Amino acid sequence: MRGPVRFPKALLGAAVLSACAGSGGVHRGDAGVGHGDTVADAGLTGDAGASFPSGDPGKTGPFTAVEEDNVGDDGSFTMYRPADLTHGGPFPVITWGNGTGSTPQVYGFLLLHLASHGFIVIASNSTNVASGTPLPMVAGIAWVFAQNEDSGSALHGHVDTEHVGATGHSQGGYATTMAAGDPRIVAIAPIEGASPNSAVHGPALILCGGADRTVCCNGSHDAFDAVKGPAMFAELIAGDHTSWVSKG
C-alpha cells in the first residue's frame, strides 16, 4: 500500500457476498474493502488513539520470542512475549482466542511471530473461549495488567496498557468480537469467525477465507457492517478454515 487509501463503506454494498454462496467469493483488490478513517503506511489510528507502527508481517520481528506455559493465577494461560523486556518497551498486549477444541500451542507459530514483533500475547488455554464470565480473553488482559503492577513479576512496568488488541481463530474470532466492548481493547482482528457487536468501536480488521466451508464469510460481513469506527474486511480467496493454522 502506497500512501493513504480511503474506502467508503458504500463500496461494500451488496457486492461482498457470502463465500458459501459461490465458488470464489468477492475480491476488491489487495487492500480489501473498508470504511471509516484513513489507513496509511504509518499504521492505523482509530477513535481510541491507538497507533501501531508498521512492520513487515512476512518476516520475523526484531525480538527473540519465548513461550511461557501455564501462567496466570490458576495456570490457565500461555504467554508469548519478547524474551528481554528491558529494551524496546513498554510492549503492547494481544489477547488471543483459540478455535473450538484447540489450545494456544496449535497456533504457536503465529503467536511466537507476534511476540517477535514486540507484543505480549496472552492466550487462554480454554478450548471454549466464547464461554465464561468474564470471557477468558478479557480475564487474560486483567492478569497481564495486574502483573504490570506487581514488582515481583517479569512484566512489571513493561506493559503498554494503552494499546491492547484482540484476535483469535474460529470460535476465538467470535470471542474476539464478543470481548471487543471491553474499554481496554482498542483494536481487533478476528480470523475465520466474527459476529455483529454494536460495542465494537474499531479499528477492526475482519478476516475470512473464500474457501472456508466451516465458518463462511457472511457472518464476517455482518460483523464488519456493525463496526462503528474504522474497519477493513479482507478475504483470502484460497483460504480454508485451517489455512491459518497449518500453512503459516
PDB file of C-alpha atoms in Angstrom:
ATOM      1  CA  MET A   1       0.000   0.000   0.000  1.00  0.00           C
ATOM      2  CA  ARG A   2       1.499   3.298  -1.062  1.00  0.00           C
ATOM      3  CA  GLY A   3       0.110   6.400   0.536  1.00  0.00           C
ATOM      4  CA  PRO A   4      -3.224   6.741   2.284  1.00  0.00           C
ATOM      5  CA  VAL A   5      -6.238   4.934   0.878  1.00  0.00           C
ATOM      6  CA  ARG A   6      -9.834   5.503   1.863  1.00  0.00           C
ATOM      7  CA  PHE A   7     -12.578   3.006   1.204  1.00  0.00           C
ATOM      8  CA  PRO A   8     -16.084   4.465   1.581  1.00  0.00           C
ATOM      9  CA  LYS A   9     -18.420   1.999   3.248  1.00  0.00           C
ATOM     10  CA  ALA A  10     -20.709   2.348   0.245  1.00  0.00           C
ATOM     11  CA  LEU A  11     -18.197   0.308  -1.762  1.00  0.00           C
ATOM     12  CA  LEU A  12     -19.232  -2.741   0.182  1.00  0.00           C
ATOM     13  CA  GLY A  13     -22.939  -2.697  -0.652  1.00  0.00           C
ATOM     14  CA  ALA A  14     -24.286  -5.997  -1.851  1.00  0.00           C
ATOM     15  CA  ALA A  15     -21.053  -6.863  -3.627  1.00  0.00           C
ATOM     16  CA  VAL A  16     -19.370  -8.666  -0.732  1.00  0.00           C
ATOM     17  CA  LEU A  17     -21.160 -11.991  -0.927  1.00  0.00           C
ATOM     18  CA  SER A  18     -21.058 -14.984   1.354  1.00  0.00           C
ATOM     19  CA  ALA A  19     -18.259 -17.338   0.361  1.00  0.00           C
ATOM     20  CA  CYS A  20     -20.709 -20.210   0.946  1.00  0.00           C
ATOM     21  CA  ALA A  21     -22.950 -18.903  -1.828  1.00  0.00           C
ATOM     22  CA  GLY A  22     -20.332 -19.154  -4.579  1.00  0.00           C
ATOM     23  CA  SER A  23     -17.074 -20.707  -5.538  1.00  0.00           C
ATOM     24  CA  GLY A  24     -14.641 -17.870  -5.151  1.00  0.00           C
ATOM     25  CA  GLY A  25     -16.122 -15.092  -3.075  1.00  0.00           C
ATOM     26  CA  VAL A  26     -15.577 -11.457  -3.941  1.00  0.00           C
ATOM     27  CA  HIS A  27     -12.225  -9.715  -4.270  1.00  0.00           C
ATOM     28  CA  ARG A  28     -11.789  -5.936  -4.337  1.00  0.00           C
ATOM     29  CA  GLY A  29      -8.041  -5.633  -4.633  1.00  0.00           C
ATOM     30  CA  ASP A  30      -5.196  -6.359  -2.280  1.00  0.00           C
ATOM     31  CA  ALA A  31      -6.444  -3.965   0.364  1.00  0.00           C
ATOM     32  CA  GLY A  32      -9.922  -5.480   0.653  1.00  0.00           C
ATOM     33  CA  VAL A  33     -12.816  -3.180   1.448  1.00  0.00           C
ATOM     34  CA  GLY A  34     -13.087  -0.806   4.345  1.00  0.00           C
ATOM     35  CA  HIS A  35     -14.800   2.128   5.937  1.00  0.00           C
ATOM     36  CA  GLY A  36     -14.013   4.781   8.481  1.00  0.00           C
ATOM     37  CA  ASP A  37     -10.693   6.537   8.975  1.00  0.00           C
ATOM     38  CA  THR A  38      -7.735   6.583   6.601  1.00  0.00           C
ATOM     39  CA  VAL A  39      -5.365   3.626   6.511  1.00  0.00           C
ATOM     40  CA  ALA A  40      -1.781   4.600   5.710  1.00  0.00           C
ATOM     41  CA  ASP A  41       1.751   3.240   5.749  1.00  0.00           C
ATOM     42  CA  ALA A  42       2.394   4.739   9.162  1.00  0.00           C
ATOM     43  CA  GLY A  43      -0.127   2.469  10.848  1.00  0.00           C
ATOM     44  CA  LEU A  44      -3.806   2.523  11.682  1.00  0.00           C
ATOM     45  CA  THR A  45      -5.160   5.067  14.116  1.00  0.00           C
ATOM     46  CA  GLY A  46      -8.701   4.875  15.423  1.00  0.00           C
ATOM     47  CA  ASP A  47     -11.038   6.691  17.755  1.00  0.00           C
ATOM     48  CA  ALA A  48      -9.277   5.364  20.839  1.00  0.00           C
ATOM     49  CA  GLY A  49      -5.996   6.929  19.748  1.00  0.00           C
ATOM     50  CA  ALA A  50      -4.120   3.656  19.243  1.00  0.00           C
ATOM     51  CA  SER A  51      -1.297   3.917  16.727  1.00  0.00           C
ATOM     52  CA  PHE A  52       0.657   0.810  15.783  1.00  0.00           C
ATOM     53  CA  PRO A  53       3.870   1.322  13.790  1.00  0.00           C
ATOM     54  CA  SER A  54       4.138  -0.633  10.581  1.00  0.00           C
ATOM     55  CA  GLY A  55       6.375  -3.661  10.221  1.00  0.00           C
ATOM     56  CA  ASP A  56       6.883  -6.453   7.731  1.00  0.00           C
ATOM     57  CA  PRO A  57       4.481  -9.196   8.882  1.00  0.00           C
ATOM     58  CA  GLY A  58       6.063 -11.632   6.443  1.00  0.00           C
ATOM     59  CA  LYS A  59       9.298 -11.640   8.397  1.00  0.00           C
ATOM     60  CA  THR A  60      10.222 -12.490  11.956  1.00  0.00           C
ATOM     61  CA  GLY A  61      10.370  -9.368  14.106  1.00  0.00           C
ATOM     62  CA  PRO A  62      13.447  -7.988  15.868  1.00  0.00           C
ATOM     63  CA  PHE A  63      12.701  -9.555  19.275  1.00  0.00           C
ATOM     64  CA  THR A  64      13.608 -13.065  20.420  1.00  0.00           C
ATOM     65  CA  ALA A  65      10.285 -14.567  21.491  1.00  0.00           C
ATOM     66  CA  VAL A  66       9.625 -17.079  24.266  1.00  0.00           C
ATOM     67  CA  GLU A  67       6.636 -19.191  25.293  1.00  0.00           C
ATOM     68  CA  GLU A  68       5.652 -19.459  28.958  1.00  0.00           C
ATOM     69  CA  ASP A  69       3.179 -22.236  29.737  1.00  0.00           C
ATOM     70  CA  ASN A  70       0.566 -22.369  32.485  1.00  0.00           C
ATOM     71  CA  VAL A  71       0.821 -18.774  33.637  1.00  0.00           C
ATOM     72  CA  GLY A  72      -1.932 -16.879  35.410  1.00  0.00           C
ATOM     73  CA  ASP A  73      -3.371 -17.238  38.887  1.00  0.00           C
ATOM     74  CA  ASP A  74      -4.646 -20.738  38.100  1.00  0.00           C
ATOM     75  CA  GLY A  75      -2.265 -21.613  35.281  1.00  0.00           C
ATOM     76  CA  SER A  76      -4.980 -21.126  32.693  1.00  0.00           C
ATOM     77  CA  PHE A  77      -2.964 -19.092  30.171  1.00  0.00           C
ATOM     78  CA  THR A  78       0.011 -19.423  27.869  1.00  0.00           C
ATOM     79  CA  MET A  79       2.066 -16.293  27.292  1.00  0.00           C
ATOM     80  CA  TYR A  80       4.253 -15.431  24.305  1.00  0.00           C
ATOM     81  CA  ARG A  81       6.489 -12.404  24.759  1.00  0.00           C
ATOM     82  CA  PRO A  82       9.849 -10.858  23.938  1.00  0.00           C
ATOM     83  CA  ALA A  83      12.499 -12.657  25.993  1.00  0.00           C
ATOM     84  CA  ASP A  84      14.146  -9.383  27.010  1.00  0.00           C
ATOM     85  CA  LEU A  85      11.582  -6.905  28.288  1.00  0.00           C
ATOM     86  CA  THR A  86      14.158  -4.369  29.417  1.00  0.00           C
ATOM     87  CA  HIS A  87      14.714  -2.943  25.930  1.00  0.00           C
ATOM     88  CA  GLY A  88      12.200  -1.675  23.423  1.00  0.00           C
ATOM     89  CA  GLY A  89       9.194  -1.416  25.713  1.00  0.00           C
ATOM     90  CA  PRO A  90       6.701  -0.853  27.026  1.00  0.00           C
ATOM     91  CA  PHE A  91       5.109  -3.622  24.990  1.00  0.00           C
ATOM     92  CA  PRO A  92       1.521  -3.637  23.705  1.00  0.00           C
ATOM     93  CA  VAL A  93      -0.735  -6.568  24.537  1.00  0.00           C
ATOM     94  CA  ILE A  94      -2.631  -9.025  22.354  1.00  0.00           C
ATOM     95  CA  THR A  95      -5.246 -11.298  23.910  1.00  0.00           C
ATOM     96  CA  TRP A  96      -5.761 -14.461  21.868  1.00  0.00           C
ATOM     97  CA  GLY A  97      -8.713 -16.844  21.493  1.00  0.00           C
ATOM     98  CA  ASN A  98      -8.399 -20.466  20.302  1.00  0.00           C
ATOM     99  CA  GLY A  99     -10.722 -22.275  17.946  1.00  0.00           C
ATOM    100  CA  THR A 100     -13.103 -24.855  19.409  1.00  0.00           C
ATOM    101  CA  GLY A 101     -11.197 -27.732  20.968  1.00  0.00           C
ATOM    102  CA  SER A 102      -7.830 -26.099  20.296  1.00  0.00           C
ATOM    103  CA  THR A 103      -5.061 -24.815  22.535  1.00  0.00           C
ATOM    104  CA  PRO A 104      -2.540 -21.990  22.075  1.00  0.00           C
ATOM    105  CA  GLN A 105       0.170 -24.458  21.036  1.00  0.00           C
ATOM    106  CA  VAL A 106      -1.818 -25.224  17.860  1.00  0.00           C
ATOM    107  CA  TYR A 107      -1.253 -21.596  16.878  1.00  0.00           C
ATOM    108  CA  GLY A 108       2.234 -21.352  18.331  1.00  0.00           C
ATOM    109  CA  PHE A 109       3.910 -20.332  15.060  1.00  0.00           C
ATOM    110  CA  LEU A 110       1.598 -17.307  14.817  1.00  0.00           C
ATOM    111  CA  LEU A 111       1.718 -16.296  18.468  1.00  0.00           C
ATOM    112  CA  LEU A 112       5.512 -16.511  18.628  1.00  0.00           C
ATOM    113  CA  HIS A 113       5.641 -14.485  15.425  1.00  0.00           C
ATOM    114  CA  LEU A 114       3.525 -11.750  17.010  1.00  0.00           C
ATOM    115  CA  ALA A 115       5.751 -11.768  20.094  1.00  0.00           C
ATOM    116  CA  SER A 116       8.798 -11.352  17.867  1.00  0.00           C
ATOM    117  CA  HIS A 117       7.307  -8.051  16.708  1.00  0.00           C
ATOM    118  CA  GLY A 118       7.168  -6.766  20.272  1.00  0.00           C
ATOM    119  CA  PHE A 119       3.780  -7.904  21.544  1.00  0.00           C
ATOM    120  CA  ILE A 120       2.945  -9.559  24.840  1.00  0.00           C
ATOM    121  CA  VAL A 121       0.453 -12.244  23.762  1.00  0.00           C
ATOM    122  CA  ILE A 122      -1.758 -13.724  26.466  1.00  0.00           C
ATOM    123  CA  ALA A 123      -3.571 -16.815  25.218  1.00  0.00           C
ATOM    124  CA  SER A 124      -6.224 -18.605  27.230  1.00  0.00           C
ATOM    125  CA  ASN A 125      -5.788 -22.368  27.456  1.00  0.00           C
ATOM    126  CA  SER A 126      -9.569 -22.757  27.269  1.00  0.00           C
ATOM    127  CA  THR A 127     -10.910 -24.807  24.376  1.00  0.00           C
ATOM    128  CA  ASN A 128     -14.195 -22.854  24.539  1.00  0.00           C
ATOM    129  CA  VAL A 129     -13.123 -19.221  24.737  1.00  0.00           C
ATOM    130  CA  ALA A 130     -16.590 -17.837  23.951  1.00  0.00           C
ATOM    131  CA  SER A 131     -17.836 -19.113  27.328  1.00  0.00           C
ATOM    132  CA  GLY A 132     -17.230 -17.786  30.809  1.00  0.00           C
ATOM    133  CA  THR A 133     -17.740 -14.703  32.939  1.00  0.00           C
ATOM    134  CA  PRO A 134     -15.553 -12.839  32.391  1.00  0.00           C
ATOM    135  CA  LEU A 135     -14.637 -14.198  28.989  1.00  0.00           C
ATOM    136  CA  PRO A 136     -11.193 -15.861  29.084  1.00  0.00           C
ATOM    137  CA  MET A 137      -9.811 -13.259  26.656  1.00  0.00           C
ATOM    138  CA  VAL A 138     -10.894 -10.470  28.992  1.00  0.00           C
ATOM    139  CA  ALA A 139      -9.534 -12.287  32.045  1.00  0.00           C
ATOM    140  CA  GLY A 140      -6.169 -12.536  30.292  1.00  0.00           C
ATOM    141  CA  ILE A 141      -5.968  -8.773  29.936  1.00  0.00           C
ATOM    142  CA  ALA A 142      -6.745  -8.308  33.629  1.00  0.00           C
ATOM    143  CA  TRP A 143      -3.970 -10.727  34.596  1.00  0.00           C
ATOM    144  CA  VAL A 144      -1.360  -9.009  32.398  1.00  0.00           C
ATOM    145  CA  PHE A 145      -2.341  -5.610  33.812  1.00  0.00           C
ATOM    146  CA  ALA A 146      -2.026  -6.963  37.363  1.00  0.00           C
ATOM    147  CA  GLN A 147       1.445  -8.309  36.533  1.00  0.00           C
ATOM    148  CA  ASN A 148       2.436  -4.877  35.298  1.00  0.00           C
ATOM    149  CA  GLU A 149       1.774  -3.568  38.810  1.00  0.00           C
ATOM    150  CA  ASP A 150       3.462  -6.477  40.605  1.00  0.00           C
ATOM    151  CA  SER A 151       7.076  -5.670  41.466  1.00  0.00           C
ATOM    152  CA  GLY A 152       7.865  -9.376  41.598  1.00  0.00           C
ATOM    153  CA  SER A 153       6.703 -10.071  38.048  1.00  0.00           C
ATOM    154  CA  ALA A 154       8.842 -10.131  34.909  1.00  0.00           C
ATOM    155  CA  LEU A 155       6.162  -7.925  33.321  1.00  0.00           C
ATOM    156  CA  HIS A 156       6.416  -5.239  35.990  1.00  0.00           C
ATOM    157  CA  GLY A 157       6.476  -1.806  34.365  1.00  0.00           C
ATOM    158  CA  HIS A 158       6.891  -3.241  30.852  1.00  0.00           C
ATOM    159  CA  VAL A 159       3.252  -3.380  29.673  1.00  0.00           C
ATOM    160  CA  ASP A 160       1.802  -0.732  27.375  1.00  0.00           C
ATOM    161  CA  THR A 161      -1.658  -0.624  28.932  1.00  0.00           C
ATOM    162  CA  GLU A 162      -2.895   1.927  26.401  1.00  0.00           C
ATOM    163  CA  HIS A 163      -2.515  -0.458  23.464  1.00  0.00           C
ATOM    164  CA  VAL A 164      -4.386  -3.747  23.755  1.00  0.00           C
ATOM    165  CA  GLY A 165      -5.535  -5.740  20.739  1.00  0.00           C
ATOM    166  CA  ALA A 166      -7.643  -8.881  20.460  1.00  0.00           C
ATOM    167  CA  THR A 167      -7.548 -11.626  17.858  1.00  0.00           C
ATOM    168  CA  GLY A 168      -8.497 -15.265  17.575  1.00  0.00           C
ATOM    169  CA  HIS A 169      -9.461 -18.019  15.166  1.00  0.00           C
ATOM    170  CA  SER A 170     -12.881 -19.606  14.572  1.00  0.00           C
ATOM    171  CA  GLN A 171     -14.629 -19.664  17.974  1.00  0.00           C
ATOM    172  CA  GLY A 172     -11.798 -17.408  19.068  1.00  0.00           C
ATOM    173  CA  GLY A 173     -12.809 -14.965  16.331  1.00  0.00           C
ATOM    174  CA  TYR A 174     -16.353 -14.889  17.663  1.00  0.00           C
ATOM    175  CA  ALA A 175     -14.964 -14.427  21.169  1.00  0.00           C
ATOM    176  CA  THR A 176     -12.843 -11.552  19.867  1.00  0.00           C
ATOM    177  CA  THR A 177     -15.926  -9.652  18.729  1.00  0.00           C
ATOM    178  CA  MET A 178     -17.684 -10.533  21.994  1.00  0.00           C
ATOM    179  CA  ALA A 179     -14.784  -9.179  24.049  1.00  0.00           C
ATOM    180  CA  ALA A 180     -14.339  -6.079  21.898  1.00  0.00           C
ATOM    181  CA  GLY A 181     -16.642  -3.983  24.065  1.00  0.00           C
ATOM    182  CA  ASP A 182     -14.071  -4.054  26.862  1.00  0.00           C
ATOM    183  CA  PRO A 183     -12.746  -0.478  27.019  1.00  0.00           C
ATOM    184  CA  ARG A 184      -9.149  -1.678  27.286  1.00  0.00           C
ATOM    185  CA  ILE A 185      -9.306  -3.259  23.822  1.00  0.00           C
ATOM    186  CA  VAL A 186      -8.544  -0.648  21.157  1.00  0.00           C
ATOM    187  CA  ALA A 187      -8.207  -2.848  18.035  1.00  0.00           C
ATOM    188  CA  ILE A 188      -9.400  -6.294  16.916  1.00  0.00           C
ATOM    189  CA  ALA A 189      -8.578  -8.755  14.128  1.00  0.00           C
ATOM    190  CA  PRO A 190     -10.911 -11.794  14.248  1.00  0.00           C
ATOM    191  CA  ILE A 191      -9.915 -14.652  11.917  1.00  0.00           C
ATOM    192  CA  GLU A 192     -12.452 -17.004  10.295  1.00  0.00           C
ATOM    193  CA  GLY A 193     -15.199 -16.169  12.761  1.00  0.00           C
ATOM    194  CA  ALA A 194     -16.929 -12.961  13.824  1.00  0.00           C
ATOM    195  CA  SER A 195     -20.357 -11.806  14.921  1.00  0.00           C
ATOM    196  CA  PRO A 196     -22.016  -8.377  14.930  1.00  0.00           C
ATOM    197  CA  ASN A 197     -21.495  -6.423  18.143  1.00  0.00           C
ATOM    198  CA  SER A 198     -22.566  -2.805  18.363  1.00  0.00           C
ATOM    199  CA  ALA A 199     -19.915  -2.290  21.040  1.00  0.00           C
ATOM    200  CA  VAL A 200     -17.102  -2.837  18.509  1.00  0.00           C
ATOM    201  CA  HIS A 201     -15.664   0.648  18.051  1.00  0.00           C
ATOM    202  CA  GLY A 202     -12.735  -0.169  15.774  1.00  0.00           C
ATOM    203  CA  PRO A 203     -10.159  -0.220  14.431  1.00  0.00           C
ATOM    204  CA  ALA A 204     -11.128  -3.671  13.183  1.00  0.00           C
ATOM    205  CA  LEU A 205      -9.578  -5.953  10.589  1.00  0.00           C
ATOM    206  CA  ILE A 206     -12.036  -8.771   9.894  1.00  0.00           C
ATOM    207  CA  LEU A 207     -10.524 -11.737   8.054  1.00  0.00           C
ATOM    208  CA  CYS A 208     -12.250 -14.614   6.299  1.00  0.00           C
ATOM    209  CA  GLY A 209     -11.410 -17.289   3.738  1.00  0.00           C
ATOM    210  CA  GLY A 210     -13.125 -17.695   0.395  1.00  0.00           C
ATOM    211  CA  ALA A 211     -12.651 -21.482   0.510  1.00  0.00           C
ATOM    212  CA  ASP A 212     -13.812 -21.857   4.121  1.00  0.00           C
ATOM    213  CA  ARG A 213     -16.872 -24.113   4.336  1.00  0.00           C
ATOM    214  CA  THR A 214     -16.743 -24.401   8.139  1.00  0.00           C
ATOM    215  CA  VAL A 215     -17.256 -20.720   9.013  1.00  0.00           C
ATOM    216  CA  CYS A 216     -18.421 -18.809   5.973  1.00  0.00           C
ATOM    217  CA  CYS A 217     -17.759 -15.187   5.130  1.00  0.00           C
ATOM    218  CA  ASN A 218     -21.329 -13.949   5.531  1.00  0.00           C
ATOM    219  CA  GLY A 219     -21.008 -13.713   9.334  1.00  0.00           C
ATOM    220  CA  SER A 220     -17.778 -11.769   8.988  1.00  0.00           C
ATOM    221  CA  HIS A 221     -19.505  -9.434   6.539  1.00  0.00           C
ATOM    222  CA  ASP A 222     -22.265  -8.759   9.084  1.00  0.00           C
ATOM    223  CA  ALA A 223     -19.661  -8.154  11.794  1.00  0.00           C
ATOM    224  CA  PHE A 224     -17.893  -5.660   9.539  1.00  0.00           C
ATOM    225  CA  ASP A 225     -21.145  -3.791   8.932  1.00  0.00           C
ATOM    226  CA  ALA A 226     -21.710  -3.452  12.681  1.00  0.00           C
ATOM    227  CA  VAL A 227     -18.366  -1.758  13.442  1.00  0.00           C
ATOM    228  CA  LYS A 228     -18.915   1.889  14.315  1.00  0.00           C
ATOM    229  CA  GLY A 229     -15.337   3.028  13.846  1.00  0.00           C
ATOM    230  CA  PRO A 230     -12.674   2.392  11.174  1.00  0.00           C
ATOM    231  CA  ALA A 231     -12.758  -1.140   9.793  1.00  0.00           C
ATOM    232  CA  MET A 232     -11.455  -3.289   6.981  1.00  0.00           C
ATOM    233  CA  PHE A 233     -12.845  -6.547   5.612  1.00  0.00           C
ATOM    234  CA  ALA A 234     -10.311  -8.850   3.935  1.00  0.00           C
ATOM    235  CA  GLU A 235     -10.979 -12.163   2.224  1.00  0.00           C
ATOM    236  CA  LEU A 236      -8.201 -14.575   1.360  1.00  0.00           C
ATOM    237  CA  ILE A 237      -9.749 -16.180  -1.707  1.00  0.00           C
ATOM    238  CA  ALA A 238      -7.923 -19.516  -1.428  1.00  0.00           C
ATOM    239  CA  GLY A 239      -8.031 -19.622   2.376  1.00  0.00           C
ATOM    240  CA  ASP A 240      -9.885 -22.523   4.001  1.00  0.00           C
ATOM    241  CA  HIS A 241     -10.636 -22.911   7.674  1.00  0.00           C
ATOM    242  CA  THR A 242      -7.271 -24.397   8.600  1.00  0.00           C
ATOM    243  CA  SER A 243      -5.028 -22.325   6.340  1.00  0.00           C
ATOM    244  CA  TRP A 244      -4.353 -20.024   9.277  1.00  0.00           C
ATOM    245  CA  VAL A 245      -3.129 -22.973  11.346  1.00  0.00           C
ATOM    246  CA  SER A 246      -1.365 -25.396   9.025  1.00  0.00           C
ATOM    247  CA  LYS A 247       0.066 -23.231   6.256  1.00  0.00           C
ATOM    248  CA  GLY A 248       1.736 -20.455   8.221  1.00  0.00           C
TER     249      GLY A 248
END
